[in-house]
Each structure stands twice: as C-alpha cells, then as structure tokens.
C-alpha cells in the first residue's frame, strides 16, 4: 500500500496509483479543507504544499509522491489559527463564501516562504487562484499584513 | 424615522414575510392565523436549551444563539441579520453564535422564520423588520422574567450587553440566568423598535461571525459532507438541452474500482454510484451513453442570434416604460443616434460545483445541501421523493458561492433524491463535475438591445427608444411570476420607480421588450437583468453625450434632476475620482450609475489601453446608497467582490451554443479574472436613510459600463458586444 507524509504524519493510503492527491486527501484521509473546483489544475482551490512548493493537488497523481515527500494542507498550517496568514485573514475579514480560501491561503504560504516581503507584482505572479466572490483585494492586503506579522514574529 | 411600535401578531408577521419574497416566493401554503400563545413548553434549540422565541436562544453561560433563516453564501447576511437581532436584544455581541433552523421545522411552526429565500438582494432588506422585532420581543421577555423574579415592575428594568438591571435598586442579573424563565412567558403584545439614530450595533463594521472555520479547512461545504456509510455519485445529463438518455452500457464499468451501481436519473441523466467520488467520476467517464438529442440538436449561437435580430425589428413588443411619444419626437430630432448592443449567456460558475446529499427510505427523505432557499430545496426533495413534505427534511450547509444558481433551481436536489431512491437507506452524495456544472447551468440570459436617441439642436436629449430583444428569465423559470405574459423584470433599471428605476428623465421615452426565448435554460445571475441593461443604458448615454459634444458627467446631470439619489452617488464617485482632472499618463475615466434592488450605485473606472491593445483597469471608485448600512465593512467587501464578478463577465464571460449545448467546459475555456487583473477599488458607502436597498447585486452592473466608457475615452472605440476577449483594441485595428 502506498505511503505518503501529510502534515508531518506518514500514512498508508489504499488507493490506485493514478488517484490525484486531492481525492486521496479528501476521500481517503478525510482532509476536506482542500477543495475540488475544476479538476484540471487551473482554479487553485485544491492548492497544497508539496515539498515546499504550492501545487494544484487535483492534477498530482499519488504515484508521483514518495513516502517522505512532505505534504502540507490547510489543516496542517497551525493548530490554533495562529499562522500569520490566518491571523491576517481574520483581522481583515478576507473570506466571503470561503470555498477558495484554503487554496488561496496555501498559495500565499508558498509565496511568503520564498519571498517574505512580496510586492504587489510578486503577489500577482504568485497567487493565481480563482475567487468568484471577489476577495482579491483583501487577499492582497492580507498577504502584506501577514508579511508584517511574520516579520514581528521573527524579530521577537 | 422615529421609534416604531410593532404589534406582535402572528398574522401580521406572516403576511409581511410572504410579501417580501414576492418576486421569488414559492407556492408554499400560508397557514392561517395562530395567536400569540406559542405552544408550550417552548421548543428546544439544537443544544437542547428552550428558546426564548423563534429567533433567540440563551444558554446558561450567556451564549446567545441567533437563528438565521436566510442562507450564508459569502455575502455576509448571516452576520448582518445577527447584528439586527442583537441590536434589539441588547445582548453581548461577543457571545453571539448563529444556527440555521431547518425548513421542515419552519413549516411545522407556521413559517415562523418567514422566507428562506436568499436572492434578489433580499437577505437584509426583506427581513429587517421581523428580525429586529424578534430580538425586541426576546429582550422584553427576558426583562419580564427578571422583573418577576425580583417582584418589581418590568418598566423599571433595562437590558444592556446581556445584563438586566433594575434601575431603582441597582440589582442585576444576566440573560443566561433568566432565559429558561423567559421561555415560559407569553410574548408581549407589542414592542417598540429603536429609532435608527439610536442603533449601536447596526451600522458598525463588526467582523463576520463565520470566518474562523474558513481559515483552517474546518468549514464544511456541501461537497465536503461525510455521513456514515455514505456513497458518492457523479452524473452526466444529456449535453443537448431537452435531450434524453437513450441507452447506456453499465456492464462496461461495473467492474471498475469502487463502482456500486449505475443508474438512470429521471429521463435525461445517468449517474455512477461508487465508494468515492473519484471512482464514480472515472467510471462515468468510461461509461458508454447514447443520447436521444431531441429537438434542439441544431440550435447554435448563430441561430439564437438570428432570433434576437428578428426581435429587434419586430412590430410587436411588450411595453416596459413610456412617457411622451418617443417615435414621433424622434422625427423632430436635430440628430438621431442609434446603436445595437449584445450581452451573451454566462455561467454562475460558483467555486463549489452543484451538489446535494440524500438519504431516502419509503418513509422519509433527508437532504443535506448548499441552497439559497431551504424551503424550495425541501419542496424539490419532497416532489422527487414521492413523499409528503412533512416526511422530508433539508439541512442547509454553507454555500461555496451561490450567485443565483442555488435559489430558484434545485435540479441537483431532484437528482440526488432520484439517485438515493435507487439505493434505499444509504446516503448518497451527488457532486457535479465542473464540466457538468458548466454545461448544465441556468444561464445569464442572452439579449440584444437597439437604442435610438434624439437630440435637439442644443444637444439636449429629447427622445429615447430602447428595444430589448431576447430571453425572459421568468418565462424560463416560472411563467406564473409574469404579469399577463410580460416579464417586467426584463426592464430592470429602466422602469419607473425606485426599486429598479431608470436614472434619467427623458421627455419622450419608450422601453420595450420583444421576448425571444431560445431553448437554453435562463436563470437569475447575480444582478440579473440590470447587468445588460446598465451596459445598454450607460454606454448609450455616453454615446449620446459625445454625439452632443458634451461631457458625459454634465450630460447625465442634466437628465437626473428628478433622481437625486442616483445623482448623489454619481456625484460622489466623480468627485472622489477627480472627474475633469488629469487621471495620469494614458489613463482615462468612464462613468456608470444605476438603481437596482432599491439601492443606488455608481462607479468611475480609470483605464489605460496600450499600443498592443492590452487593457489595464487601474482604479475604480464606487459609491453605494443602500438606505441603511448594517455592516459597512461587509458592504465594502460586497462592492469589491461585485467588481470581480462584473469585470470577469466583461473580460471573459461567455457561453456559446453549438449542437444544442454549451461549448464551454471548465475554467480553461470559461475563464474568471485573476488577482493580476484586479484594480484598486475605493468604496464610498453613503446610506441616506429612510429605505432599505440591497447590497450583494447592484454594483455588479456598473462594473462593465464604467470600464467600457473609459475604454472609449482612451481609444475612441465604442464596444457594444462583450466579452472583451473578442475585441481587438490595438491602436492600428
């Protein structure tokens, strides 16, 4: 049985090799925070971190993951909503319906990991998720705010 | 407005709640009058605590649970409604939680929560009176209970922040301590609602109540629901509208992993039921299905366009608005301007595709689903289940977007129940693929519009003739909602009055609709008909201003003397944007204004177009006057979001028809705008009081015309057909 490492825990998965990571997470591991939006790697609602990179998990087959490849989903971001992005999102009331937000946040996590102080252009390039409610401007403000919160956290 | 005295009669409440949903209301029976003596003991809340009244439950630890009948789909209504109940309840806002009553409970209790319909920007404006009353009644009952315990007069006691104080003696208690006693009391005969000037919580930009779980994956959407022993289904309906299933070969997929059953669903769809949705999806894609394509297999965008063109010229049309004699006045005009505009089919494309989970037995049917109208979902469930409505129940779940798709139509519920009936006792979750969602929508209707304007020798607009040709939503959704065959909603934003009124007074006006209904199902799509009508009206007014050699703002102002609220929002955006001043190198401005859903909105867009024809929308200033602003920061969020919806429609939104079905399949060929295209949006919330206007929809409509008018200012090119992805704006083009 294939094994993968999700949010720090190695788990066995009873699934075919071609099952996309998104459906492994949702239907085999009960991690439904990552959403199905398009199934073709465009909308970004399924975004998770794989080996430190933001990926569209709906187009990542289980077979492409090793036992030790670290996978982080929205459920693994923090235990108490205390990640800088979660704090910023809360402070600015970013989500509307909220369906795209786990993917949006995970894209932002990847962006901030490589670029702790992104410009608007960096955010435009790094966050390509679709939001139909229209939270983009608060997402942008949220990333800037999270960058500040992260900076404070690092200097403490 | 001063204090309002409100009688707490059930009859009055019912009539009112029935009336507010008029446009979208259901044929549900309205039970007769029941008196104030609610059945005792009082019903329990989800947590087993007796309610104070239908709207309010107070737990012993002072937690306040406020019941919300309308649906939360991102628009913030849940928080706004709770604010209104809490305003009158005088409770501690930090202790407020919410819960959804079920539509089945509501029916059992004579529809005590009023309408569940969450469309037409009605969530707040349609229920403000009775939810505030609900809070006030509960407050009075809590005070009464405290007064009885203290053996003092209730009018010597006040409630504030969940604490009741007997003013003469200074003794205090909390809501939580007297709630169970209050639950035993009869409601007061009447209550006074606060004067708006005394509101403490209404009007405050408090944070949403539903954010935390949206930040960590805990929020359960319909697509996420898991029930014990649940199976999953994926579905394909005939890709041709009106077509049916001819045959399918289940044996080809029955041995695939996880597959439990392949079922026909009604007469037009096939579903695979499997252990996981992924397995159901894989098997469905491998399933050979033969379709009976029916009568519409030759319908195409071109054939629909021909229908609409005929309607533009047709002799007969329905009348929407008229004053003076536009046709005659046109003959006397010094200059006649004429233009024809076009608005395409568009999909709602909610981020969460349609879904519902159903469990059916011969005795009972239960459905869990994201819905904009729990009562309509319940009706659909009962009909599909073949059971009386009191043997059915619907449990509402937060929506991953609604935009009108999940309100008037519960095709996904009907299907889920039809599937569950073939698997009795087992819950089955039906989730549509994005492809199914894209091709089986209830689309923004298609229309064309020919506008003719007559200017006199001074460049004053003397006559305006608007001929709309195209699809009626009401004819497609429910012809009973029409007025003698006329769909007055088609004229949204061009009507007399202040609900969906025209912004201009023109001495000779004629607005008419040649109804042409192609066989593509139309639906209410965030904003509804104001989306196309605001483009038609606002871009054409801009054309007329330029034809008259006048500034578009000055030209509008002259026509808006009798429309002070429309004028006020227009002036507000013009002033803040700096209309008439330099917008910056290569940047040009465009305006739009409208009245829809009883609110007044305007936008000024700042746009540049480079020599490659690339459009950049730099900044939008938007103003909205909704009468009362319950939560200004959520209004700002709705206004910002409205531009994403409206600009996505302008830039990309188009469903084309080929062989009787929609050609687009997913976000690769039906794109939605991205962060990099999002302009800065500055929102002016300017509630002028005295009326209640909607928030979620009106602003969508001003996005496109403001940008189109700015593009004209930038390029001299008048775009009359959207989306812009088809338009070449290169300098040499």
Tab-separated table of C-alpha atoms in Angstrom, chain B residues 400-669:
chain	number	residue	atom	x	y	z
B	400	UNK	CA	-19.384	27.682	-1.834
B	401	UNK	CA	-20.922	30.533	-3.808
B	402	UNK	CA	-24.499	30.993	-4.936
B	403	UNK	CA	-24.885	33.990	-7.255
B	404	UNK	CA	-28.460	32.915	-8.025
B	405	UNK	CA	-27.667	29.388	-9.185
B	406	UNK	CA	-28.804	27.686	-5.982
B	407	UNK	CA	-32.036	29.589	-5.352
B	408	UNK	CA	-34.749	29.089	-7.926
B	409	UNK	CA	-33.372	25.767	-9.151
B	410	UNK	CA	-32.787	22.622	-7.185
B	411	UNK	CA	-32.083	20.294	-10.081
B	412	UNK	CA	-29.178	18.929	-8.048
B	413	UNK	CA	-31.561	18.069	-5.189
B	414	UNK	CA	-34.046	16.407	-7.525
B	415	UNK	CA	-31.223	14.334	-8.978
B	416	UNK	CA	-29.699	13.449	-5.609
B	417	UNK	CA	-33.050	12.170	-4.353
B	418	UNK	CA	-33.687	10.268	-7.586
B	419	UNK	CA	-30.301	8.574	-7.117
B	420	UNK	CA	-30.826	7.881	-3.406
B	421	UNK	CA	-34.188	6.259	-4.189
B	422	UNK	CA	-32.269	3.640	-6.111
B	423	UNK	CA	-30.108	2.944	-3.053
B	424	UNK	CA	-32.733	2.967	-0.265
B	425	UNK	CA	-31.443	3.718	3.206
B	426	UNK	CA	-27.945	4.651	2.059
B	427	UNK	CA	-26.939	8.303	1.960
B	428	UNK	CA	-25.538	9.249	-1.429
B	429	UNK	CA	-23.640	12.441	-2.101
B	430	UNK	CA	-24.048	13.735	-5.617
B	431	UNK	CA	-21.311	16.117	-6.726
B	432	UNK	CA	-21.300	17.550	-10.229
B	433	UNK	CA	-18.013	17.746	-12.070
B	434	UNK	CA	-17.025	21.234	-13.177
B	435	UNK	CA	-17.801	20.146	-16.718
B	436	UNK	CA	-21.341	19.164	-15.742
B	437	UNK	CA	-21.714	22.433	-13.853
B	438	UNK	CA	-20.532	24.456	-16.846
B	439	UNK	CA	-22.832	22.709	-19.308
B	440	UNK	CA	-25.976	22.380	-17.204
B	441	UNK	CA	-26.373	25.809	-15.736
B	442	UNK	CA	-29.296	28.165	-15.687
B	443	UNK	CA	-27.543	30.862	-17.608
B	444	UNK	CA	-27.486	34.613	-17.544
B	445	UNK	CA	-29.991	35.251	-20.330
B	446	UNK	CA	-28.959	36.417	-23.755
B	447	UNK	CA	-30.302	39.693	-25.135
B	448	UNK	CA	-29.614	42.342	-27.702
B	449	UNK	CA	-30.697	45.930	-27.458
B	450	UNK	CA	-31.206	48.609	-30.063
B	451	UNK	CA	-31.193	52.114	-28.678
B	452	UNK	CA	-32.196	55.227	-30.555
B	453	UNK	CA	-31.754	58.688	-29.145
B	454	UNK	CA	-32.927	62.031	-30.498
B	455	UNK	CA	-31.012	65.220	-29.649
B	456	UNK	CA	-32.335	68.689	-30.316
B	457	UNK	CA	-30.241	71.464	-31.832
B	458	UNK	CA	-28.829	72.325	-28.399
B	459	UNK	CA	-27.710	68.758	-27.848
B	460	UNK	CA	-30.431	68.042	-25.315
B	461	UNK	CA	-31.832	64.525	-25.216
B	462	UNK	CA	-35.489	64.765	-26.223
B	463	UNK	CA	-36.328	61.182	-27.055
B	464	UNK	CA	-35.039	57.725	-26.228
B	465	UNK	CA	-36.273	54.434	-27.634
B	466	UNK	CA	-34.948	51.212	-26.115
B	467	UNK	CA	-35.858	47.934	-27.834
B	468	UNK	CA	-34.646	44.876	-25.961
B	469	UNK	CA	-34.809	41.577	-27.802
B	470	UNK	CA	-34.151	38.281	-26.124
B	471	UNK	CA	-34.684	35.924	-23.326
B	472	UNK	CA	-37.026	36.257	-20.374
B	473	UNK	CA	-35.802	34.666	-17.180
B	474	UNK	CA	-39.263	34.412	-15.689
B	475	UNK	CA	-40.644	32.671	-18.782
B	476	UNK	CA	-37.958	30.042	-18.340
B	477	UNK	CA	-38.092	29.753	-14.570
B	478	UNK	CA	-41.731	30.168	-13.686
B	479	UNK	CA	-44.242	31.766	-16.067
B	480	UNK	CA	-46.616	32.247	-13.114
B	481	UNK	CA	-44.360	35.043	-11.931
B	482	UNK	CA	-45.003	37.031	-15.117
B	483	UNK	CA	-47.591	39.781	-15.487
B	484	UNK	CA	-50.008	38.528	-18.140
B	485	UNK	CA	-47.183	37.112	-20.182
B	486	UNK	CA	-44.921	40.133	-19.694
B	487	UNK	CA	-41.638	39.789	-17.828
B	488	UNK	CA	-41.356	43.201	-16.185
B	489	UNK	CA	-38.065	42.145	-14.617
B	490	UNK	CA	-36.563	42.278	-18.116
B	491	UNK	CA	-36.747	46.070	-17.796
B	492	UNK	CA	-34.731	46.168	-14.585
B	493	UNK	CA	-33.084	49.583	-14.254
B	494	UNK	CA	-35.301	51.113	-16.934
B	495	UNK	CA	-38.586	51.102	-15.038
B	496	UNK	CA	-40.430	53.906	-13.301
B	497	UNK	CA	-39.990	53.980	-9.535
B	498	UNK	CA	-37.203	53.419	-7.043
B	499	UNK	CA	-36.761	49.624	-6.983
B	500	UNK	CA	-35.212	49.146	-10.428
B	501	UNK	CA	-35.779	52.620	-11.767
B	502	UNK	CA	-34.322	54.464	-14.717
B	503	UNK	CA	-31.819	57.128	-13.661
B	504	UNK	CA	-32.869	59.718	-16.229
B	505	UNK	CA	-35.879	61.799	-17.103
B	506	UNK	CA	-36.275	61.947	-20.855
B	507	UNK	CA	-39.241	63.926	-22.246
B	508	UNK	CA	-40.131	61.148	-24.663
B	509	UNK	CA	-39.281	57.621	-23.593
B	510	UNK	CA	-40.204	54.192	-24.899
B	511	UNK	CA	-38.747	50.996	-23.432
B	512	UNK	CA	-39.959	47.680	-24.830
B	513	UNK	CA	-39.078	44.017	-24.975
B	514	UNK	CA	-39.503	41.592	-27.832
B	515	UNK	CA	-39.405	38.318	-25.932
B	516	UNK	CA	-37.426	35.661	-27.765
B	517	UNK	CA	-36.741	32.548	-25.739
B	518	UNK	CA	-34.102	30.183	-27.098
B	519	UNK	CA	-34.077	26.631	-25.656
B	520	UNK	CA	-31.229	27.373	-23.251
B	521	UNK	CA	-32.358	27.484	-19.616
B	522	UNK	CA	-32.050	31.005	-18.192
B	523	UNK	CA	-31.607	31.864	-14.538
B	524	UNK	CA	-31.140	34.621	-12.012
B	525	UNK	CA	-27.459	35.508	-12.172
B	526	UNK	CA	-26.071	37.928	-9.585
B	527	UNK	CA	-27.522	41.269	-10.637
B	528	UNK	CA	-29.973	39.588	-13.029
B	529	UNK	CA	-31.169	41.847	-15.869
B	530	UNK	CA	-29.569	45.041	-14.640
B	531	UNK	CA	-26.229	43.641	-15.831
B	532	UNK	CA	-27.067	44.005	-19.505
B	533	UNK	CA	-29.470	46.902	-19.056
B	534	UNK	CA	-26.853	49.047	-17.311
B	535	UNK	CA	-24.448	48.427	-20.190
B	536	UNK	CA	-27.137	49.328	-22.706
B	537	UNK	CA	-28.265	52.455	-20.894
B	538	UNK	CA	-24.971	53.739	-19.513
B	539	UNK	CA	-22.885	53.164	-22.610
B	540	UNK	CA	-25.570	54.631	-24.844
B	541	UNK	CA	-25.967	57.706	-22.646
B	542	UNK	CA	-22.211	58.074	-23.019
B	543	UNK	CA	-22.599	57.795	-26.797
B	544	UNK	CA	-25.285	60.471	-26.729
B	545	UNK	CA	-23.133	62.789	-24.621
B	546	UNK	CA	-20.283	62.501	-27.098
B	547	UNK	CA	-22.687	62.962	-30.027
B	548	UNK	CA	-23.935	66.115	-28.335
B	549	UNK	CA	-20.373	67.269	-27.790
B	550	UNK	CA	-20.897	67.317	-24.048
B	551	UNK	CA	-19.043	65.985	-21.062
B	552	UNK	CA	-20.623	62.642	-20.062
B	553	UNK	CA	-20.991	63.713	-16.434
B	554	UNK	CA	-22.543	67.071	-17.280
B	555	UNK	CA	-24.832	65.438	-19.849
B	556	UNK	CA	-26.066	62.919	-17.254
B	557	UNK	CA	-26.554	65.523	-14.558
B	558	UNK	CA	-28.981	67.476	-16.689
B	559	UNK	CA	-31.162	64.374	-17.068
B	560	UNK	CA	-31.021	63.473	-13.371
B	561	UNK	CA	-32.670	66.446	-11.723
B	562	UNK	CA	-35.598	64.295	-10.638
B	563	UNK	CA	-33.368	61.424	-9.497
B	564	UNK	CA	-31.498	62.925	-6.548
B	565	UNK	CA	-30.294	59.655	-5.049
B	566	UNK	CA	-28.929	58.409	-8.364
B	567	UNK	CA	-27.291	61.798	-8.865
B	568	UNK	CA	-25.793	61.772	-5.369
B	569	UNK	CA	-23.897	58.514	-5.909
B	570	UNK	CA	-22.773	59.648	-9.352
B	571	UNK	CA	-21.520	62.946	-7.971
B	572	UNK	CA	-19.762	61.115	-5.155
B	573	UNK	CA	-17.705	58.931	-7.489
B	574	UNK	CA	-16.986	61.788	-9.854
B	575	UNK	CA	-15.705	63.947	-7.042
B	576	UNK	CA	-13.592	61.263	-5.381
B	577	UNK	CA	-12.175	60.045	-8.679
B	578	UNK	CA	-11.357	63.611	-9.716
B	579	UNK	CA	-13.532	63.741	-12.824
B	580	UNK	CA	-12.323	66.517	-15.074
B	581	UNK	CA	-8.774	66.373	-13.717
B	582	UNK	CA	-5.823	64.530	-15.219
B	583	UNK	CA	-6.025	60.809	-14.388
B	584	UNK	CA	-2.367	60.220	-15.192
B	585	UNK	CA	-0.392	59.382	-18.305
B	586	UNK	CA	-2.543	57.392	-20.708
B	587	UNK	CA	-5.300	56.810	-18.163
B	588	UNK	CA	-8.911	57.651	-18.947
B	589	UNK	CA	-12.141	57.630	-16.977
B	590	UNK	CA	-15.618	56.261	-17.546
B	591	UNK	CA	-18.816	56.538	-15.527
B	592	UNK	CA	-21.871	54.427	-14.835
B	593	UNK	CA	-24.821	54.744	-12.467
B	594	UNK	CA	-27.946	52.737	-11.746
B	595	UNK	CA	-30.766	51.957	-9.350
B	596	UNK	CA	-31.399	48.282	-8.725
B	597	UNK	CA	-32.733	46.220	-5.827
B	598	UNK	CA	-33.804	49.542	-4.295
B	599	UNK	CA	-30.187	50.698	-3.920
B	600	UNK	CA	-28.315	53.411	-5.807
B	601	UNK	CA	-24.840	52.679	-7.102
B	602	UNK	CA	-22.276	54.353	-9.313
B	603	UNK	CA	-18.735	53.719	-10.484
B	604	UNK	CA	-15.924	55.657	-12.066
B	605	UNK	CA	-13.310	53.452	-13.741
B	606	UNK	CA	-9.777	54.501	-14.656
B	607	UNK	CA	-8.423	52.545	-17.576
B	608	UNK	CA	-5.483	52.585	-19.946
B	609	UNK	CA	-5.105	50.728	-23.229
B	610	UNK	CA	-1.573	50.233	-24.508
B	611	UNK	CA	-0.482	50.095	-28.138
B	612	UNK	CA	-0.817	46.301	-28.133
B	613	UNK	CA	-4.462	46.732	-27.209
B	614	UNK	CA	-3.978	45.486	-23.673
B	615	UNK	CA	-6.417	46.934	-21.195
B	616	UNK	CA	-5.393	47.771	-17.677
B	617	UNK	CA	-8.017	48.772	-15.150
B	618	UNK	CA	-6.108	50.864	-12.643
B	619	UNK	CA	-8.666	52.097	-10.203
B	620	UNK	CA	-12.377	52.064	-9.586
B	621	UNK	CA	-14.231	54.438	-7.323
B	622	UNK	CA	-17.626	53.087	-6.359
B	623	UNK	CA	-20.461	54.572	-4.342
B	624	UNK	CA	-23.499	52.855	-2.920
B	625	UNK	CA	-26.539	54.208	-1.133
B	626	UNK	CA	-28.454	51.269	0.330
B	627	UNK	CA	-30.589	53.419	2.608
B	628	UNK	CA	-29.253	51.795	5.746
B	629	UNK	CA	-25.800	50.250	6.062
B	630	UNK	CA	-25.935	47.406	8.570
B	631	UNK	CA	-22.265	46.487	8.310
B	632	UNK	CA	-20.217	48.981	6.287
B	633	UNK	CA	-17.089	46.850	6.018
B	634	UNK	CA	-19.115	43.939	4.651
B	635	UNK	CA	-20.756	46.316	2.189
B	636	UNK	CA	-17.268	47.298	1.070
B	637	UNK	CA	-16.430	43.614	0.633
B	638	UNK	CA	-19.568	43.093	-1.435
B	639	UNK	CA	-18.842	46.124	-3.584
B	640	UNK	CA	-15.242	44.996	-4.196
B	641	UNK	CA	-16.438	41.497	-4.947
B	642	UNK	CA	-19.090	42.817	-7.300
B	643	UNK	CA	-16.321	44.213	-9.471
B	644	UNK	CA	-14.637	40.820	-9.671
B	645	UNK	CA	-17.925	39.316	-10.775
B	646	UNK	CA	-18.810	42.141	-13.150
B	647	UNK	CA	-15.335	42.529	-14.611
B	648	UNK	CA	-14.953	38.763	-15.088
B	649	UNK	CA	-18.183	38.920	-17.062
B	650	UNK	CA	-16.889	41.874	-19.063
B	651	UNK	CA	-13.480	40.415	-19.790
B	652	UNK	CA	-14.265	36.727	-20.311
B	653	UNK	CA	-17.845	35.715	-19.562
B	654	UNK	CA	-19.465	33.947	-22.478
B	655	UNK	CA	-21.168	30.614	-23.029
B	656	UNK	CA	-21.628	29.812	-26.697
B	657	UNK	CA	-24.081	27.264	-28.040
B	658	UNK	CA	-23.268	24.553	-30.538
B	659	UNK	CA	-25.360	21.488	-31.416
B	660	UNK	CA	-27.895	22.442	-28.765
B	661	UNK	CA	-25.480	22.584	-25.844
B	662	UNK	CA	-22.959	24.848	-24.172
B	663	UNK	CA	-19.490	24.635	-25.705
B	664	UNK	CA	-17.538	25.735	-22.635
B	665	UNK	CA	-16.472	23.026	-20.217
B	666	UNK	CA	-14.245	24.398	-17.476
B	667	UNK	CA	-12.217	27.405	-16.347
B	668	UNK	CA	-9.775	26.872	-19.236
B	669	UNK	CA	-12.394	27.996	-21.764
